[in-house]
Structures are given as structure tokens and as C-alpha cells.
Coordinates of C-alpha atoms in Angstrom, one line a residue:
Chain S
M1 CA -67.5 33.1 52.5
A2 CA -70.3 35.2 53.2
G3 CA -72.4 34.9 56.2
G4 CA -69.4 34.3 58.9
V5 CA -70.9 31.3 60.5
T6 CA -68.0 30.1 62.2
T7 CA -67.5 26.2 62.6
A8 CA -64.2 24.3 62.9
H9 CA -63.7 24.4 59.0
P10 CA -66.6 25.3 56.7
R11 CA -64.9 26.8 54.0
P12 CA -62.7 23.9 52.2
R13 CA -65.9 21.2 53.0
L14 CA -68.5 23.2 51.3
T15 CA -66.6 24.6 48.4
I16 CA -65.6 20.7 47.7
A17 CA -68.8 19.4 48.0
A18 CA -70.7 22.0 45.6
E19 CA -67.7 22.0 42.9
T20 CA -68.2 17.7 43.1
A21 CA -72.0 17.8 42.5
A22 CA -72.4 20.5 40.0
G23 CA -69.1 22.6 39.1
P24 CA -66.5 21.1 37.1
R25 CA -69.2 19.0 34.6
R26 CA -70.8 22.4 33.5
S27 CA -67.4 24.4 33.1
I28 CA -65.9 21.2 31.3
R29 CA -68.9 21.3 28.3
L30 CA -67.7 24.9 27.5
M31 CA -65.7 24.8 24.4
P32 CA -61.6 25.5 24.9
W33 CA -61.8 28.1 22.2
L34 CA -58.2 29.5 23.3
P35 CA -56.2 26.6 22.7
I36 CA -58.3 25.6 19.4
G37 CA -58.0 29.1 18.4
V38 CA -53.9 29.3 19.3
I39 CA -53.3 25.9 17.4
G40 CA -55.6 26.9 14.6
F41 CA -53.6 29.9 14.1
F42 CA -50.0 28.5 14.2
V43 CA -51.3 25.7 11.7
L44 CA -52.4 28.4 9.2
V45 CA -49.4 30.5 9.7
A46 CA -47.4 27.4 8.8
I47 CA -49.3 26.6 5.5
A48 CA -49.5 30.0 4.1
A49 CA -45.9 30.7 5.7
P50 CA -44.5 32.0 2.2
L51 CA -47.8 33.9 1.7
L52 CA -47.0 36.0 4.6
T53 CA -43.6 36.8 4.4
S54 CA -41.3 37.5 1.3
Y55 CA -38.4 37.1 3.5
D56 CA -36.2 33.4 2.7
P57 CA -35.7 31.6 6.3
L58 CA -32.1 30.8 5.3
K59 CA -31.1 34.0 3.6
I60 CA -28.2 35.4 5.6
N61 CA -27.9 38.9 5.0
L62 CA -24.6 40.3 7.5
V63 CA -25.5 43.8 6.5
D64 CA -29.1 43.4 8.4
R65 CA -28.0 41.8 11.4
L66 CA -29.1 41.9 14.9
H67 CA -32.2 44.4 13.9
P68 CA -34.3 44.5 16.9
P69 CA -38.2 44.1 16.7
I70 CA -40.2 47.3 15.3
W71 CA -41.7 48.8 18.8
V72 CA -37.9 48.6 20.0
N73 CA -35.7 51.9 19.4
G74 CA -34.1 51.0 16.2
G75 CA -36.6 48.6 15.0
S76 CA -37.7 49.0 11.6
A77 CA -40.8 47.8 9.7
D78 CA -38.4 45.7 7.1
H79 CA -38.0 43.3 10.2
I80 CA -41.1 43.2 12.1
L81 CA -39.9 40.9 15.0
G82 CA -36.2 41.8 14.0
S83 CA -33.3 39.6 12.7
D84 CA -30.9 37.3 14.0
G85 CA -26.6 37.3 14.1
F86 CA -27.0 36.1 10.3
G87 CA -29.4 38.8 9.3
R88 CA -32.0 36.4 8.9
D89 CA -35.5 37.7 9.4
E90 CA -37.1 36.3 12.6
L91 CA -40.7 36.5 11.5
A92 CA -40.0 34.4 8.1
R93 CA -38.2 31.9 10.3
L94 CA -40.7 31.9 13.1
L95 CA -43.5 31.0 10.4
Y96 CA -41.5 28.5 8.6
G97 CA -40.1 26.9 11.7
A98 CA -43.8 26.3 12.9
R99 CA -44.3 23.8 9.7
V100 CA -41.3 21.9 10.6
S101 CA -42.7 21.6 14.3
F102 CA -46.0 20.4 12.7
L103 CA -44.8 18.3 10.4
V104 CA -42.7 16.2 12.9
A105 CA -45.4 16.2 15.2
A106 CA -47.7 15.0 12.6
F107 CA -45.6 11.9 10.9
A108 CA -44.2 10.8 14.4
L109 CA -47.4 10.6 15.8
V110 CA -48.9 8.8 12.6
I111 CA -45.9 6.0 13.3
A112 CA -46.6 6.2 17.4
V113 CA -50.6 5.3 16.4
A114 CA -50.1 3.1 14.0
L115 CA -47.9 0.7 16.2
G116 CA -49.3 1.5 19.5
L117 CA -53.0 1.1 18.3
S118 CA -51.9 -2.5 16.4
L119 CA -49.8 -3.5 19.2
G120 CA -51.7 -2.6 22.1
V121 CA -55.2 -4.5 20.6
I122 CA -53.0 -7.6 19.3
A123 CA -51.2 -7.8 23.2
G124 CA -54.9 -7.1 25.2
Y125 CA -56.9 -9.3 22.7
V126 CA -54.4 -12.1 21.8
G127 CA -53.6 -12.2 25.6
N128 CA -51.1 -15.2 27.0
T129 CA -47.8 -15.3 25.7
V130 CA -47.9 -12.3 22.7
D131 CA -49.1 -10.4 25.4
A132 CA -46.3 -10.9 28.0
M133 CA -43.9 -10.7 25.2
L134 CA -45.1 -7.0 23.9
M135 CA -45.5 -5.7 27.3
R136 CA -42.3 -6.5 28.2
L137 CA -40.9 -5.0 25.5
V138 CA -43.1 -1.9 26.0
D139 CA -41.8 -1.8 29.8
I140 CA -38.0 -2.1 28.5
L141 CA -38.8 0.9 26.0
L142 CA -40.9 3.0 28.6
A143 CA -37.4 2.5 30.7
L144 CA -35.3 4.4 28.3
P145 CA -34.7 8.3 29.0
T146 CA -36.5 9.3 25.7
I147 CA -34.3 12.5 24.9
L148 CA -31.2 11.0 25.8
V149 CA -31.6 7.7 23.6
A150 CA -32.9 10.0 20.7
L151 CA -29.9 12.3 21.3
V152 CA -27.8 9.5 21.0
V153 CA -29.9 7.8 17.9
A154 CA -29.6 11.5 16.2
V155 CA -26.2 11.6 16.4
A156 CA -25.2 7.9 15.6
V157 CA -27.7 7.8 12.3
G158 CA -27.2 11.5 11.5
P159 CA -29.6 14.3 11.8
S160 CA -32.2 14.0 9.0
F161 CA -36.4 14.4 8.9
Q162 CA -37.1 10.7 8.1
N163 CA -34.3 9.3 10.9
L164 CA -35.9 12.0 13.5
V165 CA -39.3 11.1 12.9
L166 CA -38.9 7.5 12.9
L167 CA -37.0 7.7 15.9
L168 CA -39.5 9.8 17.7
G169 CA -42.3 7.4 16.3
L170 CA -40.7 4.4 17.9
L171 CA -40.1 6.0 21.2
I172 CA -43.7 7.0 22.1
W173 CA -45.9 3.9 20.5
P174 CA -45.0 2.1 23.9
R175 CA -47.2 4.8 25.9
I176 CA -49.8 4.3 23.4
A177 CA -49.7 0.6 23.2
R178 CA -49.9 0.5 27.1
L179 CA -53.2 1.7 27.4
I180 CA -54.7 0.9 24.6
R181 CA -54.0 -2.8 25.5
G182 CA -55.9 -1.8 29.1
E183 CA -58.7 -0.9 26.7
T184 CA -58.9 -3.6 24.7
I185 CA -59.0 -5.9 27.8
V186 CA -61.9 -4.2 29.3
V187 CA -64.0 -4.2 25.9
K188 CA -62.8 -7.7 25.6
K189 CA -64.7 -8.8 28.9
Q190 CA -68.0 -7.1 27.6
D191 CA -70.8 -9.4 27.1
Y192 CA -71.8 -8.5 23.8
V193 CA -67.9 -9.0 22.4
R194 CA -68.0 -12.4 24.1
Y195 CA -71.7 -13.1 22.7
S196 CA -70.0 -12.4 19.1
S197 CA -67.3 -14.8 19.4
A198 CA -69.0 -17.4 20.8
I199 CA -71.4 -17.2 17.8
G200 CA -68.4 -17.6 15.3
V201 CA -67.8 -14.1 14.4
P202 CA -64.3 -14.0 13.5
G203 CA -61.5 -12.3 16.0
W204 CA -60.5 -9.7 13.3
V205 CA -63.9 -8.8 12.7
V206 CA -64.6 -8.3 16.3
V207 CA -61.4 -6.6 16.6
V208 CA -62.2 -4.0 13.8
R209 CA -66.2 -3.6 14.9
H210 CA -65.9 -3.9 18.6
V211 CA -62.5 -3.4 20.0
I212 CA -60.8 -0.2 17.5
P213 CA -64.2 1.9 17.9
N214 CA -64.3 1.6 21.8
V215 CA -60.7 2.5 22.2
L216 CA -60.7 5.3 20.3
P217 CA -61.7 8.0 22.6
T218 CA -58.7 7.0 24.8
L219 CA -56.4 7.2 21.7
L220 CA -57.5 10.2 20.5
V221 CA -56.9 12.1 24.0
L222 CA -53.6 10.6 24.2
T223 CA -52.5 11.5 20.7
T224 CA -53.7 15.1 21.4
L225 CA -51.4 15.0 24.6
E226 CA -48.6 13.7 23.1
I227 CA -48.5 16.1 20.3
G228 CA -47.1 18.7 23.2
H229 CA -44.5 16.1 23.8
V230 CA -43.3 15.3 20.6
I231 CA -43.2 19.1 20.2
L232 CA -41.2 20.1 23.1
V233 CA -38.7 16.8 22.2
E234 CA -38.1 18.1 18.7
A235 CA -37.0 21.5 20.2
S236 CA -34.7 19.9 22.6
L237 CA -33.3 17.9 20.5
S238 CA -32.8 21.0 17.5
F239 CA -31.4 23.0 20.6
L240 CA -29.1 20.3 21.3
G241 CA -28.0 20.5 17.8
A242 CA -29.2 16.6 17.1
G243 CA -32.6 17.2 15.4
L244 CA -33.0 18.2 12.0
P245 CA -29.8 19.0 9.3
A246 CA -28.8 22.4 9.4
S247 CA -30.7 23.4 6.1
S248 CA -33.9 23.3 8.4
V249 CA -35.0 26.2 10.0
T250 CA -36.9 25.0 13.8
W251 CA -37.7 26.9 17.0
G252 CA -35.5 24.6 19.0
K253 CA -32.6 25.6 16.5
M254 CA -33.3 29.6 16.9
I255 CA -33.1 29.4 20.5
A256 CA -30.2 27.6 20.2
D257 CA -29.0 30.6 18.0
G258 CA -30.3 33.0 20.3
R259 CA -28.3 31.5 23.5
A260 CA -25.0 32.9 22.2
L261 CA -26.6 36.6 21.5
V262 CA -28.8 36.6 25.0
A263 CA -26.9 39.8 26.0
T264 CA -27.0 41.6 22.6
G265 CA -30.1 40.1 20.5
W266 CA -32.8 38.9 23.2
W267 CA -35.4 38.8 20.8
I268 CA -34.1 35.8 18.7
A269 CA -35.0 33.1 21.5
L270 CA -37.5 34.9 22.9
F271 CA -40.3 34.7 20.1
P272 CA -39.9 31.2 19.5
G273 CA -39.7 29.4 22.9
L274 CA -42.9 31.4 23.1
A275 CA -44.6 29.8 20.3
I276 CA -43.3 26.4 21.6
T277 CA -44.8 27.3 25.1
A278 CA -48.4 28.6 23.4
T279 CA -48.6 25.5 21.1
V280 CA -47.8 22.9 23.5
M281 CA -50.0 24.3 26.4
S282 CA -52.7 24.3 23.7
F283 CA -52.5 21.0 22.7
N284 CA -52.3 19.9 26.3
S285 CA -55.1 21.7 27.5
L286 CA -56.9 20.4 24.4
G287 CA -56.2 16.9 25.4
D288 CA -57.4 17.5 29.1
W289 CA -60.5 18.6 27.6
I290 CA -61.4 16.1 25.1
R291 CA -60.6 13.5 28.0
D292 CA -62.7 15.2 30.7
Y293 CA -65.5 15.5 27.9
L294 CA -65.6 12.0 26.5
D295 CA -65.3 10.2 29.7
P296 CA -65.3 10.9 33.1
R297 CA -63.5 7.7 33.6
T298 CA -60.4 8.2 32.1
R299 CA -59.8 11.2 34.1
H300 CA -56.8 9.8 36.2
L301 CA -55.3 8.6 32.6
Chain Y
M1 CA -45.0 -10.1 48.0
G2 CA -41.5 -11.3 47.7
R3 CA -42.5 -13.0 44.2
V4 CA -43.4 -9.4 42.7
V5 CA -40.4 -7.9 43.9
I6 CA -38.4 -10.4 42.6
T7 CA -40.2 -10.5 39.2
R8 CA -39.7 -6.8 39.0
L9 CA -36.2 -7.4 40.1
A10 CA -35.6 -9.3 37.4
Q11 CA -37.4 -7.2 35.0
A12 CA -35.2 -4.4 35.7
G13 CA -32.1 -6.2 35.1
F14 CA -33.6 -7.1 31.8
S15 CA -34.3 -3.5 31.0
L16 CA -30.5 -2.4 32.2
L17 CA -29.0 -5.3 29.6
A18 CA -31.5 -4.2 26.8
L19 CA -30.4 -0.4 27.5
L20 CA -26.3 -1.7 27.1
L21 CA -27.2 -3.5 24.4
L22 CA -28.8 -0.4 22.5
V23 CA -26.4 1.9 23.1
F24 CA -23.5 -0.3 22.4
S25 CA -25.1 -1.0 19.1
L26 CA -25.9 2.6 18.2
V27 CA -23.2 4.0 18.9
R28 CA -21.3 1.7 16.5
L29 CA -23.7 3.4 14.2
T30 CA -21.6 6.7 13.9
G31 CA -18.9 5.6 11.5
D32 CA -15.8 4.0 12.3
P33 CA -14.2 6.0 15.2
A34 CA -10.5 4.9 14.1
Y35 CA -11.2 7.6 11.4
F36 CA -11.9 10.1 14.1
Y37 CA -8.8 10.0 15.8
L38 CA -6.3 9.9 13.0
P39 CA -5.6 12.8 10.7
P40 CA -7.5 12.7 6.7
D41 CA -4.3 10.9 5.0
A42 CA -3.5 8.2 7.5
N43 CA -2.6 5.1 5.7
R44 CA -4.4 1.5 5.8
Q45 CA -1.9 0.4 8.6
Q46 CA -2.3 3.2 10.5
V47 CA -6.4 2.7 10.6
E48 CA -5.7 -0.9 11.5
F49 CA -3.2 -0.3 14.1
T50 CA -5.7 2.2 15.8
R51 CA -8.8 0.1 15.4
R52 CA -6.6 -2.8 17.0
Q53 CA -6.0 -0.4 20.0
L54 CA -9.4 0.4 20.6
G55 CA -10.4 -3.2 20.5
M56 CA -12.6 -2.3 17.6
D57 CA -11.2 -5.2 15.3
L58 CA -12.6 -8.0 17.4
P59 CA -16.3 -9.6 16.6
L60 CA -19.3 -7.3 18.0
P61 CA -20.5 -9.9 20.1
V62 CA -17.0 -10.4 21.5
Q63 CA -16.9 -6.7 21.9
F64 CA -20.3 -6.4 23.8
A65 CA -19.3 -9.2 26.2
T66 CA -16.5 -7.8 27.1
Y67 CA -18.0 -4.8 27.5
V68 CA -20.9 -6.1 29.8
G69 CA -18.1 -8.4 32.0
N70 CA -16.0 -5.1 32.5
V71 CA -19.0 -3.3 33.3
L72 CA -20.0 -5.9 36.0
Q73 CA -16.7 -5.2 37.2
G74 CA -17.1 -1.7 37.4
D75 CA -14.6 -0.8 34.7
L76 CA -16.2 1.4 31.7
G77 CA -13.2 1.4 29.9
I78 CA -10.6 4.3 28.7
S79 CA -11.8 7.1 27.2
F80 CA -11.1 7.0 23.7
K81 CA -10.0 10.9 23.7
G82 CA -7.9 10.4 26.8
R83 CA -5.9 7.2 25.6
T84 CA -2.8 8.2 25.6
L85 CA -3.1 9.2 29.2
G86 CA -4.9 6.2 30.1
T87 CA -8.1 8.4 31.7
R88 CA -10.5 6.1 32.9
V89 CA -14.5 6.4 32.1
V90 CA -14.9 6.0 35.8
D91 CA -13.0 9.0 37.0
L92 CA -14.1 11.2 34.1
V93 CA -17.7 10.6 35.5
G94 CA -16.7 10.6 38.8
Q95 CA -15.2 14.1 38.5
R96 CA -18.5 15.5 37.0
L97 CA -20.8 13.4 39.0
P98 CA -21.0 15.8 42.2
N99 CA -21.7 19.1 40.3
T100 CA -25.3 17.1 38.8
M101 CA -26.0 15.6 41.7
I102 CA -25.7 19.0 43.5
M103 CA -27.7 20.7 41.2
G104 CA -30.3 17.8 41.0
G105 CA -30.3 17.9 44.6
A106 CA -31.0 21.5 44.7
A107 CA -34.1 21.0 42.0
M108 CA -35.4 18.2 44.0
V109 CA -35.7 20.2 47.1
L110 CA -37.5 23.2 45.2
I111 CA -39.8 20.7 44.0
L112 CA -40.8 19.2 47.1
C113 CA -40.9 22.3 49.4
I114 CA -42.9 23.8 46.5
G115 CA -44.8 21.2 44.5
V116 CA -46.3 19.4 47.7
P117 CA -47.6 22.4 49.6
L118 CA -48.7 23.9 46.4
G119 CA -51.0 20.5 45.3
I120 CA -52.1 20.1 48.9
Y121 CA -53.6 24.1 49.3
A122 CA -54.5 23.9 45.9
A123 CA -56.7 21.0 46.6
Y124 CA -58.5 22.3 50.1
W125 CA -58.6 25.6 48.8
R126 CA -60.5 24.5 45.3
G127 CA -61.8 27.4 43.1
S128 CA -59.8 29.9 45.2
G129 CA -57.5 32.4 43.5
L130 CA -54.5 29.9 44.9
D131 CA -56.4 27.4 43.2
R132 CA -56.4 28.8 39.6
G133 CA -53.3 30.5 39.8
A134 CA -51.9 27.3 40.5
R135 CA -53.1 26.1 37.8
L136 CA -52.5 28.1 35.4
M137 CA -48.8 28.2 36.6
A138 CA -48.8 24.4 36.1
A139 CA -50.5 24.7 33.0
L140 CA -47.5 26.9 31.9
G141 CA -44.5 25.0 33.7
Q142 CA -45.5 22.0 32.0
S143 CA -45.5 23.3 28.3
V144 CA -42.4 25.5 28.4
P145 CA -39.2 24.3 27.2
S146 CA -36.9 24.6 30.2
F147 CA -33.9 24.9 28.0
W148 CA -36.1 28.5 27.1
L149 CA -36.8 29.4 30.9
G150 CA -33.0 29.2 31.7
L151 CA -32.2 31.2 28.8
L152 CA -35.0 34.0 30.0
L153 CA -33.5 33.7 33.6
I154 CA -30.3 34.3 32.1
L155 CA -31.7 37.4 30.3
V156 CA -33.2 39.0 33.3
F157 CA -31.0 37.8 36.3
A158 CA -27.6 38.0 34.4
V159 CA -27.9 40.5 31.7
W160 CA -30.4 43.1 32.8
I161 CA -30.2 43.3 36.8
Q162 CA -26.8 41.9 37.0
V163 CA -27.6 40.2 40.1
L164 CA -26.8 36.5 39.5
P165 CA -23.8 34.8 37.3
S166 CA -25.6 33.1 34.1
G167 CA -23.1 30.4 33.9
G168 CA -20.3 27.8 35.1
F169 CA -19.8 27.2 38.5
S170 CA -17.7 28.8 40.9
G171 CA -20.0 29.4 44.1
P172 CA -23.3 28.6 45.4
S173 CA -25.0 31.6 43.7
N174 CA -24.0 29.7 40.4
L175 CA -26.8 27.2 41.6
I176 CA -29.8 29.4 41.7
L177 CA -30.9 30.1 38.0
P178 CA -30.2 26.1 37.1
A179 CA -32.4 24.7 40.3
I180 CA -34.9 26.8 39.4
T181 CA -34.8 26.0 35.8
L182 CA -34.7 22.2 35.9
S183 CA -37.5 22.4 38.9
V184 CA -40.2 24.3 37.1
G185 CA -41.5 21.2 35.0
S186 CA -41.6 18.8 38.2
I187 CA -43.1 21.4 40.2
A188 CA -46.0 21.9 37.9
G189 CA -46.4 18.0 37.3
L190 CA -46.3 17.1 41.0
S191 CA -48.2 19.9 42.2
R192 CA -51.1 19.2 39.7
L193 CA -51.2 15.3 40.2
L194 CA -51.0 15.6 44.2
R195 CA -54.1 18.1 43.6
S196 CA -56.4 15.9 42.0
S197 CA -55.6 13.2 44.3
M198 CA -55.8 15.5 47.5
I199 CA -59.5 16.1 46.1
E200 CA -60.6 12.9 46.3
V201 CA -59.4 11.9 49.5
L202 CA -60.5 15.3 50.9
T203 CA -64.2 14.5 50.0
S204 CA -64.0 11.0 51.4
D205 CA -65.8 9.7 54.3
Y206 CA -62.9 8.8 56.6
I207 CA -61.4 12.5 56.5
G208 CA -64.9 13.8 57.2
F209 CA -64.3 11.1 60.7
H210 CA -61.7 12.6 61.2
R211 CA -63.0 16.0 61.3
M212 CA -66.1 14.9 63.3
K213 CA -63.6 13.3 65.7
G214 CA -62.6 16.9 66.2
L215 CA -59.2 16.8 65.0
P216 CA -57.2 19.4 64.3
E217 CA -57.3 20.9 60.7
R218 CA -53.7 20.6 60.1
S219 CA -53.0 17.1 60.9
V220 CA -56.3 16.0 58.9
I221 CA -54.6 17.8 55.7
W222 CA -50.7 16.8 56.5
K223 CA -51.2 13.3 58.5
H224 CA -54.2 11.4 57.3
A225 CA -55.2 13.1 53.8
L226 CA -51.5 13.1 52.5
R227 CA -50.7 9.8 54.0
N228 CA -53.0 8.6 51.4
A229 CA -52.8 11.1 48.3
G230 CA -49.2 11.0 48.6
L231 CA -49.3 7.3 47.9
T232 CA -50.8 7.7 44.3
T233 CA -48.1 10.7 43.9
L234 CA -45.3 8.5 45.3
G235 CA -45.1 6.9 41.6
Y236 CA -44.6 10.0 40.1
L237 CA -41.0 10.6 41.9
G238 CA -39.8 7.9 38.8
V239 CA -40.9 10.5 36.1
V240 CA -39.6 13.2 38.4
T241 CA -36.1 11.9 38.1
A242 CA -36.4 10.9 35.1
S243 CA -37.0 14.7 33.7
L244 CA -33.8 15.7 36.2
L245 CA -31.8 13.4 34.6
T246 CA -33.4 14.6 30.9
G247 CA -33.5 18.1 32.1
S248 CA -29.8 18.4 33.2
V249 CA -28.3 17.4 29.6
L250 CA -30.5 20.7 28.4
V251 CA -29.9 22.6 31.9
E252 CA -26.3 22.1 32.1
T253 CA -25.8 22.7 28.2
V254 CA -27.8 26.4 28.9
F255 CA -25.7 27.5 31.9
V256 CA -22.3 25.6 31.1
W257 CA -22.5 23.8 34.1
P258 CA -19.9 21.5 34.5
G259 CA -21.7 18.2 34.9
T260 CA -22.4 14.7 33.3
G261 CA -25.0 16.1 30.9
R262 CA -22.6 18.3 29.3
L263 CA -20.1 15.7 29.4
L264 CA -22.3 13.7 27.4
I265 CA -22.9 16.6 24.8
E266 CA -19.2 16.9 24.5
S267 CA -18.6 13.1 24.2
I268 CA -21.1 12.7 21.3
E269 CA -20.0 15.6 19.5
I270 CA -16.5 13.9 19.9
R271 CA -17.6 10.4 19.4
D272 CA -16.1 9.0 22.8
F273 CA -17.9 5.9 22.5
P274 CA -16.9 4.7 25.8
V275 CA -18.2 8.0 27.6
V276 CA -21.3 8.0 26.3
Q277 CA -21.9 4.6 27.0
G278 CA -21.2 4.6 30.5
L279 CA -23.4 7.8 31.1
I280 CA -25.8 5.9 29.1
L281 CA -25.7 3.2 31.2
L282 CA -25.2 5.5 34.7
Y283 CA -28.5 7.5 33.4
G284 CA -30.4 4.3 32.4
G285 CA -29.2 2.6 35.2
V286 CA -30.5 5.4 37.9
Y287 CA -33.8 5.5 36.1
I288 CA -34.4 2.1 36.0
G289 CA -33.3 1.9 39.4
L290 CA -35.4 4.2 40.6
N291 CA -38.5 3.0 39.2
L292 CA -37.6 -0.3 41.1
F293 CA -37.4 0.8 43.9
V294 CA -40.7 3.4 43.5
D295 CA -42.5 0.3 42.5
V296 CA -41.6 -1.9 45.3
L297 CA -42.0 0.7 47.9
Y298 CA -45.6 1.0 46.4
T299 CA -45.8 -2.4 46.7
V300 CA -45.1 -2.4 50.5
L301 CA -46.9 0.5 51.3
N302 CA -50.2 -0.4 49.5
P303 CA -51.6 -4.2 50.5
R304 CA -54.0 -3.9 47.3
L305 CA -51.2 -4.1 44.8
R306 CA -49.6 -6.9 46.9
T307 CA -51.2 -9.7 44.4
A308 CA -50.9 -8.2 41.2

């Protein structure tokens, strides 16, 4: 603070006032290039994985086990990020692991969004008993600790891609449905929606033409923020050995592999963890940005 | 207000019953546990005998009703694994529970002692280095997988510097790394939320009025501003507990901590149904109960919600 005027508490008050007036709005408008870049990078390497490495991420080669990364003493250009306890190439596993993370998140969210959007709109638009029943169901589902239920279910029905995706979708839709319902009720009370109904426009047309376009911004923000969440849950389940079958490569599983070898092969767990953190952080900050950009009202979502 | 509380109470009871039913049916999808406790070449009679011994020959609704009745009497059944010794699930869980509570308690202390001041002063000195640093740490803390962070801490403090133990529970020094690991995500969430509600409160007129009155700044922040900002943050404590519960399963696995989280993983691996049910019931019950408590407290403290 320049000037050195001493009043009781000049500094924080001025800062706050100035920032509320102009600061955040301007900084918010800047495109979040870093998160977009990180996400784009991981999506690209996930798609191009077979082109970027000639290694099979599952091929066990005990002769080459525990090679450190290239820049560490004893590392070689054969395994740029080193190799794990079974001699599998870390880089290849990292690239193929990106595929799994993104595919799981994408499919789980398709299910969650389909259920959350339709049931949320129905609950909000129809109201009454339907609303009450759906919201009780949402309350019950939201009261369940996600990872624990996912863990029990994953072990109960056996690890498979379909089961995992279905399960994650079913556990996440209530969060979406609850907020979409709220938004729907707001839209429903708008004059133009009430007039449409009054002149005899059928309910489903009102929903398709007015309600859904108006709840889309909320949905977009929620979905972006949930991607990071799904990636974290999938990694946690894989780490606990309850995510995907043993034949698939996932970042969570790589960390589990590295756990046993933490003293001899620190790089095995390090890189997948970094990848998870960078991806999740990017999706979170992108979601925050979209939220502030689209609608200052939803800032406290 | 009484009506609101009663409604919430009924809802919570319903959630608990649904949880019980869900776990009960899911756990039975893992396959017939009788086979799990018998040699692969067991004959039919042996299978039938084991099923009867486990109470698995009765119709499912009867099994469920019996189970709920027993739970209400505080009886969680006998562990499958220890059934010859008559090991009760309650005892098994009871042995492990204190360890989990110690870890959760330590994490909670860290969350409150770090998260609250961080949120408050980040809001107070908004835009400062502290604020930017805190926001970056919060974004990181909410994105980093706790089990990986735990591994990193083990690598640095137990393998490289060798100042702290890597796992187990034999003394207070074992508590440090797990508690840090478990608390990081919640510290991030709490400070972030508190920061945004503090900013809102600090710019309000009545805070300006308190300052004009000449109240000391400390009293303005910690008494008047926090009282209002803290209210919106209170609901978040439910989320914090939930993440502590879930987190404990992961963190206990990483640090080989002899708590209920590890017991859950072990029991799932050997398909010990009664233990899994008991633990999920415990975790879910705590989760639902705490959310109920927070909701009711919220209603009591915030008059505007009383008619909702």
C-alpha cells in the first residue's frame, strides 16, 4: 500500500472495494488457456497412444524391470519414464491409462447427464407427487458415501468397464438432477413460459423449447466439474483394486503398483499421480471459469 | 421449526433403511459365500450345511427382516471368518474404531486449525500473495488424489529423509503423515468456501458499521464477520466428514493403519458379509446422522430457514 496514510484499517477495505468494482470481471474474461491446453494435451496423447509409443503397456519383460527415468543415473532412452516392477514401460502405461480415465469419465457422465437432466426437468416441471418422490430418491442417493458404495458394488458385481461406468453414472446423476430441478422451477415461473402454457402449447414443447435451453449453462458447468470428480473416484477404486479388470491399464492401478515399490522405484507412482492431479485440476478450473463466465448468479453453486 | 426437524429426522431414518437394503442386496450379489468357506471339492451336503449354518437358506426378505431386527438391538451378527470362534462383528469393529477415530480426529483438528484461518485471512487480504498462494494450494489440494499424496509423503519422509515411520500404528509419530494426507482435501475445500463467504460478509454494510463504531479489527473479523460467514460454511462440515470417512479407507490402505477402513477392504476381499454390512451401516449412519445434525443446527441458527 503506497501513501502510508494511517487510518484504523485502510488496506483490506480498499482492496475489497476496488476488486468488487472492476477486478474479478476483467480477469474472469481471460480464456483459461492453461487448463484447456493440459486437457487438450491429455486427450491428444490418449487418442494417439499407439503412435507415440511402440511398447505394449501390458507386456511383461522381467529383464528390463525397474529402469529409472532417462534423466536419472542408470536410466536409458529405451524407457524414457522408466519401467515398473514387471519391466513394463511407464510412458506407454501412462499414455494408455489416459484413454481409460477419459473413456470412463465420458461414459459415466453421459449416463449421469441423461438421467440427471431428464429426471431433474421432470421433477421441476411436473412438480407435486412426482417431484416429491424423485427428490426423496435423490436425497437418499446423496446420503450414500460414493466411494464406499462404489467399492462394495464393484466387488459385488465384479470389475468390468460397463459395471464401473454404469455405477458411476448412477451415483452422480442425483447431484445433477437436484440442481437442474431448481433451475427448471425458476424457468417455469418466468412469464413467457407461463404464457406459452396458457395459450395451449403442450408441456413437452415448453420443456424442449424453453426449459432445456435455459438449464444448459448450469448443466455444462456441473458436467465439467464432475469430470474431475469421476476421474478421482475411478483412480481411487482402481487403487483399491475394485475399478477395472486386471487386463486394463489405469493411472490408479499404476499408483497401486508403485506403492509396493516406493523405496526402489519412486517413479512408478509419481507420474500417474501427477497426470491425475494435472487433469483434475484443469477440469476444475475450467468448470469454475465457465461458471463465472456464463452466469455470475451461479457463483455459489 | 419442530416440524422441520421431525421431517428431517424421518428422512434420515428412511435413508438409513435404504442404505441397509442396498448393502444387504448388493453384498449378496458377490456370489454364494458358502462356497467361499468350503474346499473346492465340497459335496452338496456340506454346502447345504454351511448355508444353513450361515442362515443363507432362508428366504431373502426373512434374512433382511432378521438382520434389521438384530441391528436395532445392537447385534451386527457374527463374522463369517470368525464364526467358529463366535467373533462378533460389533467387537471386530469396536477394536478398530478407536484407531480410525484417532486419525479422523487428528485430521479434523488440522482442517479447522489451518482451513479456518486460511479462509479468513485470504478473504481479508484479498488479492495479496497469501490469498493467491492459498487459492493455488486449495485448487491443488482439491485435485490431488489423497492416496497418491500419502505415497509421496512416505517417499519423502520415510524413505528419503527417514524421520517418520511409513505405516502401522505404534506411536504418535505414526499419526503425522496419515493425518496430513487425510486433511489436505478438506482444508482446501473449507478455506475456499470460507474465503468466498467471508468476502461477501466483509463488504457488507453492517461490517462497515462495526468498523465505524471503532471495534478492534480482530473482533470485527473473528466475531461479527465469522459468525455470519461461518454459518454458510457449517453445512460444509457434513461434506468434510464424508470425505474423512471415504478418505480413511484410502489413507488407511496406504499407511497400513489398523482402522475400520482397512477392515472394510479386508472383509470385502474375503467376502465377510456381516462385517461389510456392519461397516457400511456404521459409515453411512455417521454420514447421514452428521448431515442431519448440520441441517438441524442450520435451521436453529438461521431463522430464515425455519419455515422452509
